[in-house]
Coordinates of C-alpha atoms (C1' of nucleotides) in Angstrom, one line a residue:
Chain G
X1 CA 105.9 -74.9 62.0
X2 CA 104.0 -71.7 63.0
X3 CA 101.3 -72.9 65.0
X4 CA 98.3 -70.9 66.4
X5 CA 98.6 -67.8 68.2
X6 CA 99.7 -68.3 72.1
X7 CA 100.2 -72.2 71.2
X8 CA 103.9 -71.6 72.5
X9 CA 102.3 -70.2 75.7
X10 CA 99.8 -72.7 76.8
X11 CA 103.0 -75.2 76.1
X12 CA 104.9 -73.7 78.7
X13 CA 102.2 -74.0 81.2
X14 CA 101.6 -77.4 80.8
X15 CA 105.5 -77.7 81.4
X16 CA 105.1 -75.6 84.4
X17 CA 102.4 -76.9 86.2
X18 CA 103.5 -81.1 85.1
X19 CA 106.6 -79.8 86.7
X20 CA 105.0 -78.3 89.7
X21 CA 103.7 -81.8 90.6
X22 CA 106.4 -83.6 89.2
X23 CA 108.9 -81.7 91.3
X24 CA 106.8 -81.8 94.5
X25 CA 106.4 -85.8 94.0
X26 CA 110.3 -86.3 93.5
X27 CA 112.3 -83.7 94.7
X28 CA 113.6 -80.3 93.4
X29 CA 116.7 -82.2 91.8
X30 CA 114.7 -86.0 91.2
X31 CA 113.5 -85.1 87.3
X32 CA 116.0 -84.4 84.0
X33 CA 115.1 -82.2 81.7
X34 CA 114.0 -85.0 80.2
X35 CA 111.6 -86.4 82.4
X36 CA 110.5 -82.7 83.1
X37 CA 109.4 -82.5 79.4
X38 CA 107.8 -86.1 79.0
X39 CA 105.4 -84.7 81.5
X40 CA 104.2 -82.2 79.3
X41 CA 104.3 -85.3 76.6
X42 CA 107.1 -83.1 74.9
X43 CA 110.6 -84.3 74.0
X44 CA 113.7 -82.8 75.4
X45 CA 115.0 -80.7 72.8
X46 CA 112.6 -77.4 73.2
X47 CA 113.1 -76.9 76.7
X48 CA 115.3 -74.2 75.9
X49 CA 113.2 -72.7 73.7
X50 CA 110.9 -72.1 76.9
X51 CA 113.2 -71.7 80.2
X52 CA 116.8 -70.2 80.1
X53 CA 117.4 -73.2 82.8
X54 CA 116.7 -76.4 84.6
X55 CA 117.0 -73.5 87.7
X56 CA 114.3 -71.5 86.2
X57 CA 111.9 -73.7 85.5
X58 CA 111.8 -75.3 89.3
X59 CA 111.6 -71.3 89.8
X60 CA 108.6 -71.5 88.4
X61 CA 107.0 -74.6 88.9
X62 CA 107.9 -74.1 93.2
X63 CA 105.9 -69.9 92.1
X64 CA 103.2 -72.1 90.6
X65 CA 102.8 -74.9 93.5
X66 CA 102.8 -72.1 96.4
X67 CA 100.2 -69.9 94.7
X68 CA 97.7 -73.0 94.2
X69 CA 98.1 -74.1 97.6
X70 CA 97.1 -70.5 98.6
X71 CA 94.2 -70.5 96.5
X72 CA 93.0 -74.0 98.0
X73 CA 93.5 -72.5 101.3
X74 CA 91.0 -69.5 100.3
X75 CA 88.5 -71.5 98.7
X76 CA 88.5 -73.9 102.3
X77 CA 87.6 -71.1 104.4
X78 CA 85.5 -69.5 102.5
X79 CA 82.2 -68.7 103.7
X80 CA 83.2 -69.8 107.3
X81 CA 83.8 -67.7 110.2
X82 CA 88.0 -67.3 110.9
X83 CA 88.0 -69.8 113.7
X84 CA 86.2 -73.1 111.5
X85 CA 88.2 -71.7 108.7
X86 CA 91.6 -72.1 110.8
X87 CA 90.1 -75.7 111.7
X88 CA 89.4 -76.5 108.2
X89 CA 92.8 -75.6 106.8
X90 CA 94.3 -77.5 109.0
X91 CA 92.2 -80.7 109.4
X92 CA 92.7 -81.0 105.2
X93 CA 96.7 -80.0 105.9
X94 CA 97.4 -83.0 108.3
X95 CA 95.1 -85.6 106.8
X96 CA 96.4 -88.7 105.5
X97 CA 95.8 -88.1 101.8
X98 CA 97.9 -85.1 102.0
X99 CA 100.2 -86.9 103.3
X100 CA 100.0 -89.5 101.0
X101 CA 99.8 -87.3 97.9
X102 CA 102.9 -85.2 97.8
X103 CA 102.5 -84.2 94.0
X104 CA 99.3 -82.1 94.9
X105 CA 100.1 -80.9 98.0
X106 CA 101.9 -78.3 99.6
X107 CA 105.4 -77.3 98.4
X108 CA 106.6 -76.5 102.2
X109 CA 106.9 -80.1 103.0
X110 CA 108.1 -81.7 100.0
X111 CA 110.7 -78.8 98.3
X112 CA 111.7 -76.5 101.5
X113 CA 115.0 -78.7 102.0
X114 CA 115.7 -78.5 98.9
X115 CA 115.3 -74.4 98.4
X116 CA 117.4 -74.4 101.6
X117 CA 119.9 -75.2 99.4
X118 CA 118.6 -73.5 96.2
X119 CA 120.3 -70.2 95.0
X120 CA 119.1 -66.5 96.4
X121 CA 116.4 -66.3 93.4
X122 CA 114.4 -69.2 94.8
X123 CA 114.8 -68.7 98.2
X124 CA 113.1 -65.1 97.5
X125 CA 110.2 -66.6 95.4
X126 CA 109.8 -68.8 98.4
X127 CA 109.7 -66.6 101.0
X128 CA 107.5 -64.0 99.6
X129 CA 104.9 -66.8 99.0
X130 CA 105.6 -67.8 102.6
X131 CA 105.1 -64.8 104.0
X132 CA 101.9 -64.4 102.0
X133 CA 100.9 -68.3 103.4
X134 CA 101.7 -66.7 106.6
X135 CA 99.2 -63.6 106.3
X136 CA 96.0 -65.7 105.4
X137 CA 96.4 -67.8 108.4
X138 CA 97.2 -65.2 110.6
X139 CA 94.1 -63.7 109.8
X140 CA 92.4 -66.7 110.8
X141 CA 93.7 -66.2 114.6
X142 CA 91.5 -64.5 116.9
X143 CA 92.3 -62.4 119.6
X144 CA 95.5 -61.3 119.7
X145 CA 97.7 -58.3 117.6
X146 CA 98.5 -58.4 114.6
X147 CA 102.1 -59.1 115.0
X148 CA 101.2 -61.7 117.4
X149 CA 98.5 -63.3 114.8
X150 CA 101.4 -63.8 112.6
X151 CA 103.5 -65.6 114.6
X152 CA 101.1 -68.0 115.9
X153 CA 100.3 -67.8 112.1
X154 CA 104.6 -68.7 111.7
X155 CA 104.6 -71.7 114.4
X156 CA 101.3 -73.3 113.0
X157 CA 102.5 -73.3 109.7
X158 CA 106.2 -74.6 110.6
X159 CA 104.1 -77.4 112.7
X160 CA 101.9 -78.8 110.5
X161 CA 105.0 -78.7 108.1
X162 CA 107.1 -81.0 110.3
X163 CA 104.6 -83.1 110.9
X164 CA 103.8 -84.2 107.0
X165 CA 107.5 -84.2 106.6
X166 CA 107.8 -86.7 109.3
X167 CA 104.7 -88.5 108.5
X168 CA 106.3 -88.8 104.9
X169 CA 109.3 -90.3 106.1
X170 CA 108.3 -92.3 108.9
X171 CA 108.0 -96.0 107.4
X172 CA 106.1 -97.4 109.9
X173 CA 102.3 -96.5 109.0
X174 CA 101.4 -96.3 113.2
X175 CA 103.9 -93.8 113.3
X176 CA 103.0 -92.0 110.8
X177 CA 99.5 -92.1 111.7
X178 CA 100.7 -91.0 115.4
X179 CA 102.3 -87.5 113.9
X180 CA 99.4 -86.3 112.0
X181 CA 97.6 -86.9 115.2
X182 CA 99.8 -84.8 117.0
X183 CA 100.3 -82.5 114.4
X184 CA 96.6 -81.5 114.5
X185 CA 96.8 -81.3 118.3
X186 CA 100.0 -79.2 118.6
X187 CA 98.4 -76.6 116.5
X188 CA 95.4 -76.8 119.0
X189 CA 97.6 -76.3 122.1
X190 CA 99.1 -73.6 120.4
X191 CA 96.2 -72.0 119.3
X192 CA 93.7 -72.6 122.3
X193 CA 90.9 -73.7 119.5
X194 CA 88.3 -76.4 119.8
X195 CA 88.5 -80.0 118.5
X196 CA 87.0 -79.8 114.6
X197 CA 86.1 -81.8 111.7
X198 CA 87.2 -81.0 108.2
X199 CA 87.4 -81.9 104.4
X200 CA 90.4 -84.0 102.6
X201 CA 92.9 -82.3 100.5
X202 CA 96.3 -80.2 101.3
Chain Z
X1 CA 149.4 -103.3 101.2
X2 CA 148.4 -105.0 104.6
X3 CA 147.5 -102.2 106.8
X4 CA 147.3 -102.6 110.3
X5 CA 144.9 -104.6 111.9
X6 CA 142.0 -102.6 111.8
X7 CA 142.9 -99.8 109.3
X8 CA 140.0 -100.7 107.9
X9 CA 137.3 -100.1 110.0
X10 CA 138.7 -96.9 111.5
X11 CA 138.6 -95.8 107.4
X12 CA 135.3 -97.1 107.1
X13 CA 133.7 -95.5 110.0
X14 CA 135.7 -92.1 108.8
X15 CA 134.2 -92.4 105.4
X16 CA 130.6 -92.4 107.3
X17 CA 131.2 -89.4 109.3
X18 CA 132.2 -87.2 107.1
X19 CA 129.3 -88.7 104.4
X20 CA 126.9 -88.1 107.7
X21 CA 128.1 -84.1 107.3
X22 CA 128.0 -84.1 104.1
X23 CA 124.8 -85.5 103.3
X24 CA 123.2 -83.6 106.1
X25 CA 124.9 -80.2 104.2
X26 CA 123.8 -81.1 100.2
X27 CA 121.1 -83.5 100.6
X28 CA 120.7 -87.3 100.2
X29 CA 121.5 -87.1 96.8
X30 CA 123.5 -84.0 97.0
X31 CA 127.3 -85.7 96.9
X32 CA 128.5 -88.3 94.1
X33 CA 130.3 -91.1 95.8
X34 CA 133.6 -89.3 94.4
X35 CA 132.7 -86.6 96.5
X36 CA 131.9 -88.9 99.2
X37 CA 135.0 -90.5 99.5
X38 CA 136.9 -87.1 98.0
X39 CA 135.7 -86.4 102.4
X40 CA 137.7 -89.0 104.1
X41 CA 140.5 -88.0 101.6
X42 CA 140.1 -91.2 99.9
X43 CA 139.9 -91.6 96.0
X44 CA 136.3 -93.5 94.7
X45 CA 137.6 -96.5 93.6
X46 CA 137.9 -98.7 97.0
X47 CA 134.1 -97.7 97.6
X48 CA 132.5 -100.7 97.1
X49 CA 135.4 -102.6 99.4
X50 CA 133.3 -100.8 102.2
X51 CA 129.6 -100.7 101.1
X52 CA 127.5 -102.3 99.1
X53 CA 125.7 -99.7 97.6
X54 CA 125.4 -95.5 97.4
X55 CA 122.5 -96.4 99.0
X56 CA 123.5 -98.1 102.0
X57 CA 126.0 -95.7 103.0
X58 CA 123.2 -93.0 103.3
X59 CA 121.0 -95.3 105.2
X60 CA 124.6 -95.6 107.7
X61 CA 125.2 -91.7 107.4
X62 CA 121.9 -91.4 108.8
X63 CA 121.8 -93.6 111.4
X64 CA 125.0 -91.7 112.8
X65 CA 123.5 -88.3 112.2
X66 CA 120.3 -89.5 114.1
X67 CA 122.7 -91.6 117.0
X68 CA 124.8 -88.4 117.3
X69 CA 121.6 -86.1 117.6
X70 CA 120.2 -88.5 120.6
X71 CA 123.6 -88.5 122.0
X72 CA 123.9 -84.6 122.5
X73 CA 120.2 -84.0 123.6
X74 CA 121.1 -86.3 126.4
X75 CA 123.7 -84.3 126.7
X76 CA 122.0 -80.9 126.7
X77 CA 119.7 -82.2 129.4
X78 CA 122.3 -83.8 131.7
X79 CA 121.8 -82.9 135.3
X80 CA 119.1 -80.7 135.0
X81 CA 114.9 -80.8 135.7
X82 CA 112.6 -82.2 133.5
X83 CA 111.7 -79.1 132.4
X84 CA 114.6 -76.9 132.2
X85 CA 116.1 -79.8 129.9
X86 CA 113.6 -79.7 128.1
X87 CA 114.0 -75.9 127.6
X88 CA 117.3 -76.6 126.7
X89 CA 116.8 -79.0 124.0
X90 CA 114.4 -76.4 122.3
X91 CA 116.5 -73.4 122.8
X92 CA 119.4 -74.8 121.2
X93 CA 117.6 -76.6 118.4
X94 CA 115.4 -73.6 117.9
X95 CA 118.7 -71.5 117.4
X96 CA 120.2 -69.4 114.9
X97 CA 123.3 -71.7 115.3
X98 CA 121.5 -74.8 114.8
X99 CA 119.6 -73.2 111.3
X100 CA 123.0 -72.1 110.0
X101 CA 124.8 -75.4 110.6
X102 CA 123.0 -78.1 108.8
X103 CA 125.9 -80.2 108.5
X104 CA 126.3 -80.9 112.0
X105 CA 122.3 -80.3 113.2
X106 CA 120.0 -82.7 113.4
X107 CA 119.1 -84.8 110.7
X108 CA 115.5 -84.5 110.2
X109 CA 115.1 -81.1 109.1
X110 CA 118.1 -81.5 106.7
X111 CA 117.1 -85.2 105.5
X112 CA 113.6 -86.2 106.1
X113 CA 112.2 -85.3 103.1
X114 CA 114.5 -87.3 101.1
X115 CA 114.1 -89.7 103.4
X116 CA 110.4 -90.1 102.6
X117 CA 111.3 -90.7 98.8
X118 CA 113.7 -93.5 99.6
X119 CA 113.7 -97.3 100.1
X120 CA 111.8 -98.8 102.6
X121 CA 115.5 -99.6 104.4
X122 CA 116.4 -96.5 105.1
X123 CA 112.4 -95.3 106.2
X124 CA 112.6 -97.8 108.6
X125 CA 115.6 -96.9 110.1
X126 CA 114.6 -93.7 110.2
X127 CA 111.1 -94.3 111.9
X128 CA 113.0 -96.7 114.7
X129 CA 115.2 -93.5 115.6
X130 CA 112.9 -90.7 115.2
X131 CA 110.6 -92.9 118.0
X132 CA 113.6 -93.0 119.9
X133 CA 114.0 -89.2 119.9
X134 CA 110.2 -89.0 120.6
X135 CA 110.8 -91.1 124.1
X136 CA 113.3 -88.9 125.0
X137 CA 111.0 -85.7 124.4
X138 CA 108.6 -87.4 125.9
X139 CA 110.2 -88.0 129.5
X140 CA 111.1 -84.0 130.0
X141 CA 107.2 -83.0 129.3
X142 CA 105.5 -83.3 133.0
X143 CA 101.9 -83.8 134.0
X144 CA 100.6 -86.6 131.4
X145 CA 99.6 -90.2 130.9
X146 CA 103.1 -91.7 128.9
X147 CA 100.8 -91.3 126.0
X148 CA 100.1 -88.2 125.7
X149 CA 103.6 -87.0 126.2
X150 CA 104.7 -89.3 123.3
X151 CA 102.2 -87.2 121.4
X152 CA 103.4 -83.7 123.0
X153 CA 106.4 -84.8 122.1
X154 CA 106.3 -85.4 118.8
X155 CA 104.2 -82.3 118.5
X156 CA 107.2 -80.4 119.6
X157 CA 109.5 -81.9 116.9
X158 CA 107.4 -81.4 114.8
X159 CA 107.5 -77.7 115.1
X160 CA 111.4 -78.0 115.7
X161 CA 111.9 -79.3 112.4
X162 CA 109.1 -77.4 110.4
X163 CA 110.8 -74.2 112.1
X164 CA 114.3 -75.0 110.9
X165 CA 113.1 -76.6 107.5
X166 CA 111.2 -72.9 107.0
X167 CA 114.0 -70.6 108.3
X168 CA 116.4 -72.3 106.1
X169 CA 114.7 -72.1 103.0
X170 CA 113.7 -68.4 103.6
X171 CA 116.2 -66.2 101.9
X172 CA 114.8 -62.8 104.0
X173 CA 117.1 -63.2 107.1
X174 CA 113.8 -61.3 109.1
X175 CA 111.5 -63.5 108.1
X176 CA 114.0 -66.5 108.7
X177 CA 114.6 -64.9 112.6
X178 CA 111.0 -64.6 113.1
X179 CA 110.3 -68.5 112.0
X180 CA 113.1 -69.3 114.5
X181 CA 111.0 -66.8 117.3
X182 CA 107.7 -68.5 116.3
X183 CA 108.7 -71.9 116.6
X184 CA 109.9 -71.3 119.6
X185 CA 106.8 -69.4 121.1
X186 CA 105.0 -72.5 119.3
X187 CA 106.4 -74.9 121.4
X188 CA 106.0 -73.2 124.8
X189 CA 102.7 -72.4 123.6
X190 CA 102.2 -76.7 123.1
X191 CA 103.6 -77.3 126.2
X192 CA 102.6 -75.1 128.6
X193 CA 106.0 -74.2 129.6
X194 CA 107.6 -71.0 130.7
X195 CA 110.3 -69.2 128.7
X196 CA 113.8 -69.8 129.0
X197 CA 117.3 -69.4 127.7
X198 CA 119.9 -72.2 127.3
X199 CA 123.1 -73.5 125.0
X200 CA 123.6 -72.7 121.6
X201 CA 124.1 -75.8 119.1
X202 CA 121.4 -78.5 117.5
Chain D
dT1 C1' 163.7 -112.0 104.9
dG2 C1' 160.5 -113.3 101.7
dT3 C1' 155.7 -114.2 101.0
dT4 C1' 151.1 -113.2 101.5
dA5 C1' 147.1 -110.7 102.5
dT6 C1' 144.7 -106.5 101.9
dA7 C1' 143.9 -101.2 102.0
dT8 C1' 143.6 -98.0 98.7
dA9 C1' 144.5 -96.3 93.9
dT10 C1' 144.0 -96.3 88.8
dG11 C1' 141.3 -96.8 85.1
dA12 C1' 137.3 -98.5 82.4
dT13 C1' 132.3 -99.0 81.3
dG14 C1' 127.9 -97.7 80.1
dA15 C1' 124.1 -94.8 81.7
dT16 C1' 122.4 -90.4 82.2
dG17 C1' 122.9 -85.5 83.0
dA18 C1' 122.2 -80.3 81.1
dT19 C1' 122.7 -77.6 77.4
dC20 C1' 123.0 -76.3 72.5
dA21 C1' 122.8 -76.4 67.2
dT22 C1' 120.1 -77.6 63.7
dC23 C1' 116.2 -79.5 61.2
dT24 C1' 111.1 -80.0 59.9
dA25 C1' 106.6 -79.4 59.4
dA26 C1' 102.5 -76.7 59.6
dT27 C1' 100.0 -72.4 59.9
dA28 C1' 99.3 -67.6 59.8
dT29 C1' 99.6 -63.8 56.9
dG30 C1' 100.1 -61.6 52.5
Chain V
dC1 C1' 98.2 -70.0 47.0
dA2 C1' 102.9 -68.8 48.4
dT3 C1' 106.1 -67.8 51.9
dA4 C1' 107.8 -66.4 56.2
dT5 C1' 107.7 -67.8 60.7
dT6 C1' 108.1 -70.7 64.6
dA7 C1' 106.7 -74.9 67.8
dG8 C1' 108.6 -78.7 68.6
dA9 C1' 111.8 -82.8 67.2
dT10 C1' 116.3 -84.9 66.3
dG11 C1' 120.7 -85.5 67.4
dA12 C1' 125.3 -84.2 69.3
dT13 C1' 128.4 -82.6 73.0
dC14 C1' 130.8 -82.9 77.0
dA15 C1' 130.4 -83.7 81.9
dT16 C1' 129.3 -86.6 85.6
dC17 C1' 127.3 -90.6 87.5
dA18 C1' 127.4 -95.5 90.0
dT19 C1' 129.6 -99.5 89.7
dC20 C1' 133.3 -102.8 88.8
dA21 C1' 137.9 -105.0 87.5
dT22 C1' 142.4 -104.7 88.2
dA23 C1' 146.8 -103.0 89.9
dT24 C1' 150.1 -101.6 93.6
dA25 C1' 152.3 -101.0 97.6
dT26 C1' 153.2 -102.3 102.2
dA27 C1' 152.7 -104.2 106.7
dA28 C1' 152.0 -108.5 109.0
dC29 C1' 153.5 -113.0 109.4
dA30 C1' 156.1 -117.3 108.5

DNA sequence: TGTTATATATGATGATGATCATCTAATATG
DNA sequence: CATATTAGATGATCATCATCATATATAACA
């Protein structure tokens, strides 16, 4: 059937971005083709009409799920100086309902492994979206060289990823609870900042 | 055939070594239990002679992996100062070794995040050793209550595995070195420590 | 030495996987 | 209004999966 003029297109980004949280929820490898595609409340058949691959597609939807998470982190700190924007961005990292909502939050935690053992293509749309992850925080770090901003910018971001993955896994609820705690202190240690309050979300 | 007397067990505990690798390498869900067996040179058919389930043997592979892990930081920290061994531990977990050998690192930044989409089994077992490698973190960081070294603690691992989870998944080998440098800086940052140099390995 | 117990192999089953070829229906364009 | 075009559906293919039933070979034991 012809249907209307970018139909096709707004298609493919309601497979995307289903995918991007379905992915994130179960794993890089945890949805067929068909599950991908009842996301998008399609049936299996025109997926190759869309993506050349199963590959391609978490390509995407792992593009689409970095890029959203920077744009969350933006719209947290905006209008605050660096310092409560650093705070807020990582009070609404290491709260429980990021932890407890994988699907929406950030990719690092729940699809890193997995890209670990992707193919070069999405390890390189992962990094340069890390790298860019990296940037924004970095400029959140007073005081110190650019170079050095970054990696303080590097080690918070690889701590407050640890610490959801942990706090993911962990069964025990106390425990769980215990890493987010130290989670949001280790990034205070390392960045010599004050104690803040924040809002929910990744 | 009757084998000899405990032909069995020395089989058994083969299989779950080399599924312990293995899984660490691809992934909780990474191996069929062909290729699982296909490790200890075994064909699949006598897989359910040994374990009840896929499932359980993954829960068993990651108790070893986990054991194992314990085993060589106590190890790594034999005869020395609270705080060189504890410089020790991070150096060689923090390595370029330990990033480019999953199979035979540590099995939180390799398994963890499967870990927190599995059964309630296998999160608990995970939770009872992760608390385990917590005390031992705990009892090289110097000048605090028991409590807050617990949480220092499992700040540091927290990096640790963040770091390692990052680096690997980062297909720029600079960026992936830098993650390693950061973590490291992170964690000395955390603790208050001075720098150091140590072993090689997870 | 013959019998039995059992460690591992062979093979089957039914589900589910990714990918591809083909069909159909509806709309945009003439 | 007619027709070409195409979004999406149906269905098939062949591979692989976890699990289970059964066979075999051999060492222990009587």
């Amino acid at each position: 059937m012809r249907y209307p003029k970018d139909h096709g297109r707004q298609t493919r980004r309601r497979i995307v971005e289903n995918a991007s949280y379905g992915l994130r929820q179960n794993g890089a490898d945890g949805l067929s083709v068909v599950d991908l595609m009842k996301l998008a409340d399609l049936t299996h058949g025109s997926f190759y009409a869309y993506f050349k691959s199963r590959d391609a597609l978490v390509v995407e939807a792992l593009a689409l799920a970095m890029d959203r998470t920077v744009a969350h982190w933006l719209d947290l700190m905006q209008g605050l100086p660096a310092e409560k924007g650093f705070d807020a961005v990582v009070e609404a990292y290491l709260s429980p309902r990021h932890r407890n909502n994988p699907a929406r939050g950030c990719a690092l935690p729940a699809l890193a492994a997995d890209i670990g053992r992707s193919g070069p293509e999405a390890r390189r749309t992962f990094a340069g979206r890390l790298e860019k992850m990296i940037d924004i925080i970095a400029g959140l770090i007073p005081k110190r060289s650019p170079s050095d901003a970054r990696h303080a910018a590097a080690g918070a971001i690889a701590t407050m990823v640890g610490s959801i993955v942990l706090a993911r896994a962990a069964g025990d609820k106390r425990l769980s609870d215990a890493l987010l705690e130290a989670g949001r202190q280790a990034v205070r240690d390392q960045t010599g900042s004050a104690t803040a309050e924040a809002s929910p979300a990744d």
